[in-house]
Amino acid sequence: MACHFSSSNALITFLVLFATIVHDQHTTEALPLSTNSRWIVDDAKGGSERVKLSCVNWVSHLEVVVAEGLHKQPLDVISTKILEMGFNCVRLTYPLFLFTNSSLGSVTVRQSLKKLGLVESIAGFQANNPSIIDLPLLKAFQEVVASLERNNVMVILDNQISKPGWCCSDFDGNGFFGDQYFDPNVWLQGLTKVATMFNNSTHVVGMSLRNELRGPRQNVSVWYRYMQMGAEAIHAANPNVLVILSGLSYDKDLSFLQTRPISLSFCNKLVFEIHWYGFSDGEDWKTGNPNQVCGRVVDTITKRSGFLLDKGYPLFISEWGVDQRGTNENDNRYLNCFLAWAANYDLDWALWTLGGSYYFREGVIGMEEFYGALNWGWCEPRNSSLLDKISAIQSPFQGPGLSKTRPHKIIFHPATGLCVQRLSLFKPLTLGPCSEAESWDYTPKKTLTIKGTYYCLQADKVGKPAKLNIICTDNSSIWEPISASKLHLSSKINNGTVVCLDIDSQNTIVTNTCKCLASDNMCDPASQWFIVINSTTGSGAAQPYSRIGSIFQAIEGNLLG
Ligand SMILES: *[C@@H]1O[C@H](CO)[C@@H](O)[C@H](O)[C@H]1NC(C)=O
Ligand SMILES: *[C@@H]1O[C@H](CO)[C@@H](O)[C@H](O)[C@H]1NC(C)=O
Ligand SMILES: *[C@@H]1O[C@H](CO)[C@@H](O)[C@H](O)[C@H]1NC(C)=O
Ligand SMILES: *[C@@H]1O[C@H](CO)[C@@H](O)[C@H](O)[C@H]1NC(C)=O
Ligand SMILES: *[C@@H]1O[C@H](CO)[C@@H](O)[C@H](O)[C@H]1NC(C)=O
């Protein structure tokens, strides 16, 4: 398949140039990373600055034991695409035995593909990555890390499984310490080997100890024993990396840390990770009312892992994602709730997954991956509008060293991934990029006022644009988060009618009758989902020319070096 990004017109070229410039400014992290309370920070001179991990998973743990996609595109091309899609980091998965079984590590890529009968993959690999195809598997893995490093992409090495293959099930022998393929001593040796091998790789910023612990053997006291040993082993071999600990029950449960903290000999390197998918709750999103499901699921997550933020630990959502065709209603509803939650807490995360297809997965040659950000040929984004939608959470809203503006609120609309924006006082409020969101105060009286002005948000009539007014005392200027999800912003107009903030077909901010607040499972309320979140970044957008201004500043900054 021929693969070209089209960039034929000048505007696109300009935007690409602009994105590249902004991008360069964003990725000059002063590595290594460490933690400062719940934030991940770098080592910048004059104090630490938050680095938001906006990662994508890159699968490298299946039977072939090579990073996927190298039969479709040259390695550096894929690394570049990762950046172009707005990610700054890869969670690169590996099977433990790559590092602990030297005869596996020394099999060449060609031999590994050949053994599985992947003739077409060999041809594609030969054409796209001739310098890698005859390398031993271990060396090929290092080449992938080196390419990411060369392209300024941070890397988190994730021990996905022991025995190469698709993960995970309760009875696959890889689930918990003591399972058939999960000898704790072999695992500790493997972690030490990986940590040592990448000790001097500046862009390897973190190591996940083990993916999705699970199965009949899982046990809290055993978790403490081995996770502490694993964390210490990594830190001893490589004091630079973040040490990332996963929970029980497929990385959904860290609730035991509520009462019993983990004790480690080192500080400022510990991060916890969890996974959250739509299918984590079966078909609940589709069969239930989205407000009720979102409220319930977020509540459960808070109890099982979200509380760690309050305890001062970073929480890394190392797997989440959706069927990117947009045809899975369960996933679509979950995604809006996920985005509201991830934006509200300004979390670090890794999307599942990068690749649009696999060499060989679960017995199928060339299986397509509809959760993949790239398409089947690894040449273009599978769904660029979906990438646009998630781009709001790729940049940080707040955190140490990021106080570009005074603390304020922005109003995020997860269904579009946009924020409430004011273009001028004479135009209705609309939606725009969150980097240009209007700055608000959310007062104790529950009015939403534009920062530095007397203007407050006011409901007018059903189906009409919300207004800005300077008389902010009546009920129509009071905004309550309602429903189980707390994601509807409601107000009352003159005669006491309850309305909810909504958007019309032009993305104008209007008020409408509140949609399916409860019970109804046939209706999706997401157009009415808004969340008021904390921010100390963004332009504030009060000045109509700030957007252009910042483009020129960025260009100027780049030219002047
Ligand atoms: C080590 O790897 C080789 C080559 O893939 C394989 O034949 C062998 O079974 C592996 N040994 C163990 C103990 O997994
Ligand atoms: C990493 O660099 C240090 C100092 O530059 C060196 O002593 C050490 O051997 C290197 N480690 C590895 C694994 O290459
Ligand atoms: C967990 O393992 C410990 C010993 O390693 C054992 O005493 C305890 O009974 C186990 N708990 C469960 C629930 O299996
Ligand atoms: C790892 O790198 C650090 C410097 O970044 C060095 O001090 C340490 O000795 C290295 N450890 C090993 C095991 O190479
Ligand atoms: C992209 O995803 C959206 C839903 O987020 C969907 O409506 C659209 O059809 C998808 N586009 C493609 C090309 O799959």
Short mmCIF file of N, CA and C in Angstrom, two decimals, residues 359-511:
data_model
loop_
_atom_site.label_atom_id
_atom_site.label_comp_id
_atom_site.label_asym_id
_atom_site.label_seq_id
_atom_site.Cartn_x
_atom_site.Cartn_y
_atom_site.Cartn_z
N TYR A 359 1.81 -8.33 13.08
CA TYR A 359 2.40 -9.39 12.26
C TYR A 359 1.55 -10.66 12.42
N PHE A 360 1.27 -10.96 13.71
CA PHE A 360 0.64 -12.24 14.04
C PHE A 360 0.11 -12.11 15.46
N ARG A 361 -1.19 -12.23 15.58
CA ARG A 361 -1.76 -12.13 16.93
C ARG A 361 -2.83 -13.19 17.13
N GLU A 362 -2.71 -13.92 18.22
CA GLU A 362 -3.69 -14.95 18.58
C GLU A 362 -4.00 -15.87 17.39
N GLY A 363 -2.94 -16.25 16.69
CA GLY A 363 -3.09 -17.20 15.61
C GLY A 363 -3.47 -16.59 14.27
N VAL A 364 -3.71 -15.29 14.24
CA VAL A 364 -4.15 -14.65 12.99
C VAL A 364 -3.00 -13.85 12.38
N ILE A 365 -2.74 -14.08 11.12
CA ILE A 365 -1.71 -13.32 10.41
C ILE A 365 -2.28 -11.98 9.96
N GLY A 366 -1.55 -10.90 10.27
CA GLY A 366 -1.94 -9.57 9.79
C GLY A 366 -3.22 -9.04 10.40
N MET A 367 -3.52 -9.44 11.62
CA MET A 367 -4.78 -8.99 12.24
C MET A 367 -4.84 -7.46 12.33
N GLU A 368 -5.99 -6.92 11.96
CA GLU A 368 -6.17 -5.47 12.05
C GLU A 368 -6.50 -5.07 13.49
N GLU A 369 -6.03 -3.89 13.89
CA GLU A 369 -6.27 -3.39 15.25
C GLU A 369 -7.11 -2.12 15.16
N PHE A 370 -8.39 -2.25 15.48
CA PHE A 370 -9.27 -1.08 15.35
C PHE A 370 -9.11 -0.09 16.51
N TYR A 371 -8.40 -0.51 17.55
CA TYR A 371 -8.07 0.44 18.62
C TYR A 371 -6.79 1.20 18.30
N GLY A 372 -6.19 0.92 17.15
CA GLY A 372 -4.90 1.52 16.80
C GLY A 372 -5.05 2.93 16.27
N ALA A 373 -4.12 3.80 16.68
CA ALA A 373 -4.14 5.19 16.22
C ALA A 373 -3.75 5.29 14.74
N LEU A 374 -2.95 4.33 14.28
CA LEU A 374 -2.59 4.29 12.87
C LEU A 374 -3.47 3.28 12.15
N ASN A 375 -3.56 3.41 10.84
CA ASN A 375 -4.39 2.49 10.07
C ASN A 375 -3.62 1.19 9.77
N TRP A 376 -4.24 0.34 9.02
CA TRP A 376 -3.69 -1.00 8.79
C TRP A 376 -2.27 -0.96 8.23
N GLY A 377 -2.02 -0.01 7.35
CA GLY A 377 -0.69 0.11 6.74
C GLY A 377 0.28 0.95 7.55
N TRP A 378 -0.09 1.38 8.74
CA TRP A 378 0.77 2.19 9.61
C TRP A 378 1.21 3.48 8.91
N CYS A 379 0.39 3.97 7.98
CA CYS A 379 0.85 5.14 7.23
C CYS A 379 0.12 6.40 7.59
N GLU A 380 -1.12 6.29 8.02
CA GLU A 380 -1.88 7.49 8.36
C GLU A 380 -2.69 7.22 9.61
N PRO A 381 -3.07 8.31 10.29
CA PRO A 381 -3.96 8.10 11.43
C PRO A 381 -5.24 7.40 10.96
N ARG A 382 -5.69 6.44 11.75
CA ARG A 382 -6.94 5.74 11.43
C ARG A 382 -8.10 6.72 11.44
N ASN A 383 -8.07 7.64 12.41
CA ASN A 383 -9.21 8.55 12.56
C ASN A 383 -8.69 9.87 13.13
N SER A 384 -8.40 10.81 12.24
CA SER A 384 -7.78 12.04 12.73
C SER A 384 -8.75 12.89 13.54
N SER A 385 -10.05 12.73 13.30
CA SER A 385 -10.97 13.54 14.13
C SER A 385 -10.98 13.01 15.57
N LEU A 386 -10.78 11.71 15.71
CA LEU A 386 -10.67 11.18 17.07
C LEU A 386 -9.39 11.67 17.74
N LEU A 387 -8.31 11.72 17.00
CA LEU A 387 -7.06 12.26 17.57
C LEU A 387 -7.23 13.72 17.96
N ASP A 388 -7.96 14.47 17.13
CA ASP A 388 -8.24 15.87 17.49
C ASP A 388 -8.99 15.93 18.81
N LYS A 389 -9.95 15.02 18.94
CA LYS A 389 -10.77 15.03 20.14
C LYS A 389 -9.95 14.78 21.41
N ILE A 390 -8.98 13.89 21.32
CA ILE A 390 -8.18 13.59 22.53
C ILE A 390 -7.01 14.56 22.70
N SER A 391 -6.80 15.44 21.72
CA SER A 391 -5.61 16.30 21.81
C SER A 391 -5.66 17.25 23.01
N ALA A 392 -6.87 17.56 23.48
CA ALA A 392 -6.96 18.46 24.65
C ALA A 392 -6.20 17.90 25.85
N ILE A 393 -6.22 16.59 26.01
CA ILE A 393 -5.55 16.03 27.20
C ILE A 393 -4.09 15.69 26.93
N GLN A 394 -3.59 16.03 25.74
CA GLN A 394 -2.16 15.80 25.48
C GLN A 394 -1.28 16.89 26.09
N SER A 395 -1.88 18.04 26.39
CA SER A 395 -1.10 19.12 27.00
C SER A 395 -1.53 19.27 28.45
N PRO A 396 -0.59 19.70 29.30
CA PRO A 396 -0.96 19.88 30.70
C PRO A 396 -1.80 21.14 30.91
N PHE A 397 -2.71 21.08 31.87
CA PHE A 397 -3.48 22.27 32.25
C PHE A 397 -2.82 22.98 33.44
N GLN A 398 -2.07 22.22 34.22
CA GLN A 398 -1.52 22.78 35.46
C GLN A 398 -0.36 21.91 35.91
N GLY A 399 0.25 22.31 37.03
CA GLY A 399 1.34 21.53 37.59
C GLY A 399 2.53 22.42 37.88
N PRO A 400 3.50 21.89 38.65
CA PRO A 400 4.66 22.69 39.05
C PRO A 400 5.36 23.34 37.85
N GLY A 401 5.69 24.59 37.99
CA GLY A 401 6.46 25.29 36.96
C GLY A 401 5.64 25.68 35.74
N LEU A 402 4.34 25.42 35.76
CA LEU A 402 3.54 25.71 34.57
C LEU A 402 2.60 26.90 34.77
N SER A 403 2.91 27.72 35.76
CA SER A 403 2.02 28.84 36.03
C SER A 403 2.26 29.96 35.04
N LYS A 404 1.67 29.81 33.87
CA LYS A 404 1.79 30.83 32.84
C LYS A 404 0.75 31.92 33.07
N THR A 405 -0.35 31.54 33.69
CA THR A 405 -1.39 32.51 34.03
C THR A 405 -1.81 32.23 35.46
N ARG A 406 -2.54 33.18 36.06
CA ARG A 406 -3.03 32.93 37.41
C ARG A 406 -4.03 31.78 37.39
N PRO A 407 -4.16 31.06 38.51
CA PRO A 407 -5.11 29.94 38.54
C PRO A 407 -6.50 30.41 38.15
N HIS A 408 -7.10 29.66 37.26
CA HIS A 408 -8.44 29.99 36.81
C HIS A 408 -9.14 28.70 36.42
N LYS A 409 -10.37 28.82 35.97
CA LYS A 409 -11.10 27.64 35.51
C LYS A 409 -11.29 27.73 34.00
N ILE A 410 -11.35 26.58 33.40
CA ILE A 410 -11.80 26.51 32.01
C ILE A 410 -12.96 25.51 31.95
N ILE A 411 -13.78 25.63 30.94
CA ILE A 411 -14.96 24.74 30.85
C ILE A 411 -14.75 23.80 29.67
N PHE A 412 -14.55 22.54 30.00
CA PHE A 412 -14.20 21.52 29.01
C PHE A 412 -15.46 20.76 28.57
N HIS A 413 -15.52 20.48 27.28
CA HIS A 413 -16.65 19.76 26.70
C HIS A 413 -16.12 18.45 26.11
N PRO A 414 -16.21 17.35 26.87
CA PRO A 414 -15.53 16.12 26.44
C PRO A 414 -16.00 15.55 25.11
N ALA A 415 -17.24 15.74 24.75
CA ALA A 415 -17.74 15.11 23.51
C ALA A 415 -17.03 15.65 22.27
N THR A 416 -16.55 16.89 22.35
CA THR A 416 -15.80 17.45 21.22
C THR A 416 -14.32 17.56 21.54
N GLY A 417 -13.94 17.46 22.82
CA GLY A 417 -12.56 17.70 23.22
C GLY A 417 -12.20 19.18 23.16
N LEU A 418 -13.22 20.04 23.12
CA LEU A 418 -12.97 21.49 23.04
C LEU A 418 -13.38 22.16 24.35
N CYS A 419 -13.09 23.47 24.42
CA CYS A 419 -13.42 24.23 25.62
C CYS A 419 -14.25 25.45 25.24
N VAL A 420 -14.96 25.98 26.24
CA VAL A 420 -15.78 27.17 25.99
C VAL A 420 -14.86 28.36 25.73
N GLN A 421 -15.18 29.06 24.67
CA GLN A 421 -14.32 30.12 24.16
C GLN A 421 -15.19 31.35 23.86
N ARG A 422 -14.61 32.52 24.08
CA ARG A 422 -15.32 33.77 23.76
C ARG A 422 -14.50 34.48 22.70
N LEU A 423 -15.09 34.64 21.54
CA LEU A 423 -14.35 35.30 20.47
C LEU A 423 -14.45 36.81 20.62
N SER A 424 -15.62 37.31 21.01
CA SER A 424 -15.77 38.72 21.32
C SER A 424 -17.01 38.86 22.18
N LEU A 425 -17.16 40.02 22.77
CA LEU A 425 -18.33 40.23 23.64
C LEU A 425 -19.62 40.23 22.85
N PHE A 426 -19.49 40.42 21.57
CA PHE A 426 -20.70 40.60 20.75
C PHE A 426 -21.13 39.32 20.06
N LYS A 427 -20.36 38.28 20.25
CA LYS A 427 -20.73 37.00 19.63
C LYS A 427 -21.07 36.02 20.73
N PRO A 428 -21.99 35.08 20.45
CA PRO A 428 -22.27 34.07 21.46
C PRO A 428 -21.03 33.24 21.78
N LEU A 429 -21.00 32.70 22.98
CA LEU A 429 -19.90 31.81 23.36
C LEU A 429 -19.91 30.60 22.44
N THR A 430 -18.73 30.07 22.21
CA THR A 430 -18.63 28.93 21.31
C THR A 430 -17.61 27.95 21.88
N LEU A 431 -17.27 26.92 21.10
CA LEU A 431 -16.24 25.98 21.52
C LEU A 431 -14.99 26.22 20.70
N GLY A 432 -13.84 26.06 21.32
CA GLY A 432 -12.57 26.19 20.61
C GLY A 432 -11.51 25.38 21.32
N PRO A 433 -10.29 25.40 20.80
CA PRO A 433 -9.21 24.63 21.43
C PRO A 433 -9.02 25.04 22.89
N CYS A 434 -8.73 24.08 23.76
CA CYS A 434 -8.61 24.39 25.19
C CYS A 434 -7.43 25.32 25.46
N SER A 435 -6.44 25.33 24.57
CA SER A 435 -5.31 26.25 24.76
C SER A 435 -5.76 27.70 24.61
N GLU A 436 -6.93 27.91 24.03
CA GLU A 436 -7.45 29.27 23.87
C GLU A 436 -8.76 29.44 24.62
N ALA A 437 -8.94 28.62 25.65
CA ALA A 437 -10.20 28.65 26.39
C ALA A 437 -10.35 29.96 27.14
N GLU A 438 -11.61 30.37 27.33
CA GLU A 438 -11.88 31.52 28.19
C GLU A 438 -11.53 31.15 29.63
N SER A 439 -11.02 32.13 30.39
CA SER A 439 -10.69 31.92 31.81
C SER A 439 -11.87 32.36 32.67
N TRP A 440 -12.25 31.50 33.57
CA TRP A 440 -13.41 31.77 34.43
C TRP A 440 -13.02 31.68 35.90
N ASP A 441 -13.86 32.32 36.72
CA ASP A 441 -13.87 32.01 38.15
C ASP A 441 -15.18 31.28 38.41
N TYR A 442 -15.12 30.27 39.24
CA TYR A 442 -16.34 29.59 39.66
C TYR A 442 -16.51 29.94 41.13
N THR A 443 -17.44 30.84 41.38
CA THR A 443 -17.51 31.44 42.72
C THR A 443 -18.23 30.52 43.71
N PRO A 444 -18.06 30.79 45.00
CA PRO A 444 -18.80 30.00 46.00
C PRO A 444 -20.31 30.09 45.80
N LYS A 445 -20.78 31.17 45.19
CA LYS A 445 -22.22 31.27 44.90
C LYS A 445 -22.60 30.55 43.62
N LYS A 446 -21.63 29.86 43.04
CA LYS A 446 -21.84 29.05 41.83
C LYS A 446 -22.15 29.89 40.59
N THR A 447 -21.62 31.09 40.56
CA THR A 447 -21.68 31.82 39.30
C THR A 447 -20.37 31.59 38.57
N LEU A 448 -20.45 31.64 37.26
CA LEU A 448 -19.25 31.50 36.42
C LEU A 448 -18.96 32.87 35.82
N THR A 449 -17.91 33.51 36.31
CA THR A 449 -17.59 34.86 35.82
C THR A 449 -16.29 34.82 35.03
N ILE A 450 -16.25 35.64 34.01
CA ILE A 450 -15.02 35.73 33.21
C ILE A 450 -13.97 36.44 34.04
N LYS A 451 -12.84 35.80 34.16
CA LYS A 451 -11.80 36.31 35.05
C LYS A 451 -11.42 37.75 34.68
N GLY A 452 -11.36 38.58 35.71
CA GLY A 452 -10.94 39.96 35.50
C GLY A 452 -12.04 40.86 34.95
N THR A 453 -13.27 40.35 34.89
CA THR A 453 -14.40 41.18 34.40
C THR A 453 -15.59 40.98 35.35
N TYR A 454 -16.65 41.72 35.09
CA TYR A 454 -17.88 41.53 35.86
C TYR A 454 -18.85 40.60 35.13
N TYR A 455 -18.47 40.11 34.00
CA TYR A 455 -19.39 39.32 33.19
C TYR A 455 -19.58 37.91 33.73
N CYS A 456 -20.83 37.51 33.83
CA CYS A 456 -21.11 36.13 34.25
C CYS A 456 -21.95 35.43 33.19
N LEU A 457 -21.86 34.11 33.25
CA LEU A 457 -22.61 33.27 32.31
C LEU A 457 -24.06 33.20 32.76
N GLN A 458 -24.98 33.39 31.82
CA GLN A 458 -26.38 33.42 32.19
C GLN A 458 -27.23 32.66 31.17
N ALA A 459 -28.15 31.85 31.71
CA ALA A 459 -29.09 31.16 30.82
C ALA A 459 -30.16 32.16 30.39
N ASP A 460 -30.60 32.04 29.13
CA ASP A 460 -31.61 32.98 28.65
C ASP A 460 -32.92 32.23 28.39
N LYS A 461 -32.97 31.51 27.29
CA LYS A 461 -34.19 30.78 26.94
C LYS A 461 -33.80 29.39 26.45
N VAL A 462 -34.76 28.48 26.51
CA VAL A 462 -34.54 27.14 25.98
C VAL A 462 -34.21 27.26 24.49
N GLY A 463 -33.11 26.63 24.10
CA GLY A 463 -32.73 26.63 22.69
C GLY A 463 -32.00 27.89 22.24
N LYS A 464 -31.75 28.80 23.16
CA LYS A 464 -31.06 30.05 22.79
C LYS A 464 -29.65 30.09 23.39
N PRO A 465 -28.78 30.89 22.76
CA PRO A 465 -27.41 30.99 23.30
C PRO A 465 -27.40 31.44 24.75
N ALA A 466 -26.46 30.89 25.53
CA ALA A 466 -26.21 31.41 26.88
C ALA A 466 -25.59 32.79 26.71
N LYS A 467 -25.88 33.67 27.67
CA LYS A 467 -25.44 35.06 27.52
C LYS A 467 -24.39 35.41 28.56
N LEU A 468 -23.74 36.56 28.34
CA LEU A 468 -22.89 37.14 29.37
C LEU A 468 -23.62 38.37 29.87
N ASN A 469 -23.71 38.50 31.18
CA ASN A 469 -24.44 39.62 31.76
C ASN A 469 -23.62 40.17 32.92
N ILE A 470 -23.90 41.44 33.31
CA ILE A 470 -23.19 41.95 34.48
C ILE A 470 -24.09 41.96 35.72
N ILE A 471 -25.36 41.58 35.53
CA ILE A 471 -26.22 41.41 36.71
C ILE A 471 -26.27 39.91 36.98
N CYS A 472 -25.60 39.53 38.07
CA CYS A 472 -25.33 38.10 38.24
C CYS A 472 -26.00 37.56 39.48
N THR A 473 -27.14 38.11 39.84
CA THR A 473 -27.75 37.70 41.11
C THR A 473 -28.91 36.72 40.95
N ASP A 474 -29.55 36.66 39.77
CA ASP A 474 -30.70 35.75 39.72
C ASP A 474 -30.30 34.31 39.41
N ASN A 475 -31.31 33.45 39.58
CA ASN A 475 -31.08 32.01 39.44
C ASN A 475 -30.46 31.62 38.10
N SER A 476 -30.74 32.41 37.08
CA SER A 476 -30.24 32.05 35.76
C SER A 476 -28.72 32.25 35.64
N SER A 477 -28.08 32.80 36.69
CA SER A 477 -26.62 32.90 36.68
C SER A 477 -25.98 31.89 37.63
N ILE A 478 -26.78 31.02 38.19
CA ILE A 478 -26.23 30.01 39.10
C ILE A 478 -26.14 28.67 38.37
N TRP A 479 -24.97 28.07 38.39
CA TRP A 479 -24.72 26.85 37.61
C TRP A 479 -24.32 25.72 38.53
N GLU A 480 -25.16 24.68 38.57
CA GLU A 480 -24.90 23.51 39.41
C GLU A 480 -24.54 22.31 38.54
N PRO A 481 -23.52 21.58 38.95
CA PRO A 481 -23.28 20.30 38.26
C PRO A 481 -24.32 19.28 38.74
N ILE A 482 -25.08 18.72 37.84
CA ILE A 482 -26.14 17.78 38.26
C ILE A 482 -26.00 16.42 37.56
N SER A 483 -26.84 15.49 37.97
CA SER A 483 -26.92 14.08 37.56
C SER A 483 -25.82 13.29 38.26
N ALA A 484 -25.90 11.97 38.16
CA ALA A 484 -24.92 11.12 38.84
C ALA A 484 -23.51 11.38 38.34
N SER A 485 -23.40 11.79 37.10
CA SER A 485 -22.06 12.06 36.55
C SER A 485 -21.54 13.43 36.96
N LYS A 486 -22.43 14.30 37.42
CA LYS A 486 -22.08 15.70 37.74
C LYS A 486 -21.52 16.42 36.51
N LEU A 487 -21.89 15.95 35.34
CA LEU A 487 -21.33 16.54 34.13
C LEU A 487 -22.32 17.44 33.37
N HIS A 488 -23.53 17.59 33.91
CA HIS A 488 -24.44 18.59 33.33
C HIS A 488 -24.32 19.87 34.14
N LEU A 489 -24.19 21.00 33.48
CA LEU A 489 -24.19 22.28 34.19
C LEU A 489 -25.57 22.88 34.03
N SER A 490 -26.31 22.92 35.13
CA SER A 490 -27.71 23.34 35.01
C SER A 490 -27.97 24.67 35.69
N SER A 491 -28.99 25.33 35.22
CA SER A 491 -29.39 26.62 35.75
C SER A 491 -30.92 26.70 35.66
N LYS A 492 -31.50 27.76 36.24
CA LYS A 492 -32.96 27.91 36.16
C LYS A 492 -33.28 29.23 35.48
N ILE A 493 -34.18 29.18 34.53
CA ILE A 493 -34.59 30.43 33.90
C ILE A 493 -35.87 30.94 34.59
N ASN A 494 -36.23 32.18 34.26
CA ASN A 494 -37.25 32.96 34.97
C ASN A 494 -38.33 32.17 35.69
N ASN A 495 -39.08 31.39 34.94
CA ASN A 495 -40.22 30.72 35.53
C ASN A 495 -39.83 29.45 36.31
N GLY A 496 -38.54 29.26 36.56
CA GLY A 496 -38.11 28.11 37.35
C GLY A 496 -37.77 26.88 36.53
N THR A 497 -37.87 26.98 35.21
CA THR A 497 -37.54 25.85 34.35
C THR A 497 -36.04 25.52 34.44
N VAL A 498 -35.73 24.25 34.68
CA VAL A 498 -34.33 23.84 34.73
C VAL A 498 -33.81 23.64 33.31
N VAL A 499 -32.68 24.23 33.01
CA VAL A 499 -32.06 24.03 31.69
C VAL A 499 -30.63 23.55 31.89
N CYS A 500 -30.06 22.98 30.86
CA CYS A 500 -28.67 22.53 30.91
C CYS A 500 -27.88 23.19 29.78
N LEU A 501 -26.64 23.45 30.08
CA LEU A 501 -25.75 23.97 29.04
C LEU A 501 -25.61 22.92 27.95
N ASP A 502 -25.54 23.35 26.71
CA ASP A 502 -25.53 22.40 25.59
C ASP A 502 -24.83 23.10 24.42
N ILE A 503 -24.67 22.42 23.32
CA ILE A 503 -24.15 23.07 22.11
C ILE A 503 -25.17 22.86 20.99
N ASP A 504 -25.19 23.79 20.05
CA ASP A 504 -26.02 23.56 18.86
C ASP A 504 -25.14 23.04 17.72
N SER A 505 -25.71 22.94 16.55
CA SER A 505 -24.97 22.30 15.45
C SER A 505 -23.76 23.12 15.01
N GLN A 506 -23.72 24.40 15.38
CA GLN A 506 -22.56 25.25 15.05
C GLN A 506 -21.56 25.32 16.20
N ASN A 507 -21.75 24.52 17.23
CA ASN A 507 -20.93 24.58 18.44
C ASN A 507 -21.14 25.86 19.25
N THR A 508 -22.25 26.54 19.03
CA THR A 508 -22.59 27.69 19.89
C THR A 508 -23.07 27.14 21.23
N ILE A 509 -22.69 27.84 22.31
CA ILE A 509 -23.12 27.42 23.65
C ILE A 509 -24.55 27.90 23.88
N VAL A 510 -25.44 26.95 24.07
CA VAL A 510 -26.86 27.27 24.26
C VAL A 510 -27.35 26.61 25.56
N THR A 511 -28.59 26.88 25.91
CA THR A 511 -29.20 26.10 27.00
C THR A 511 -30.40 25.36 26.43
#
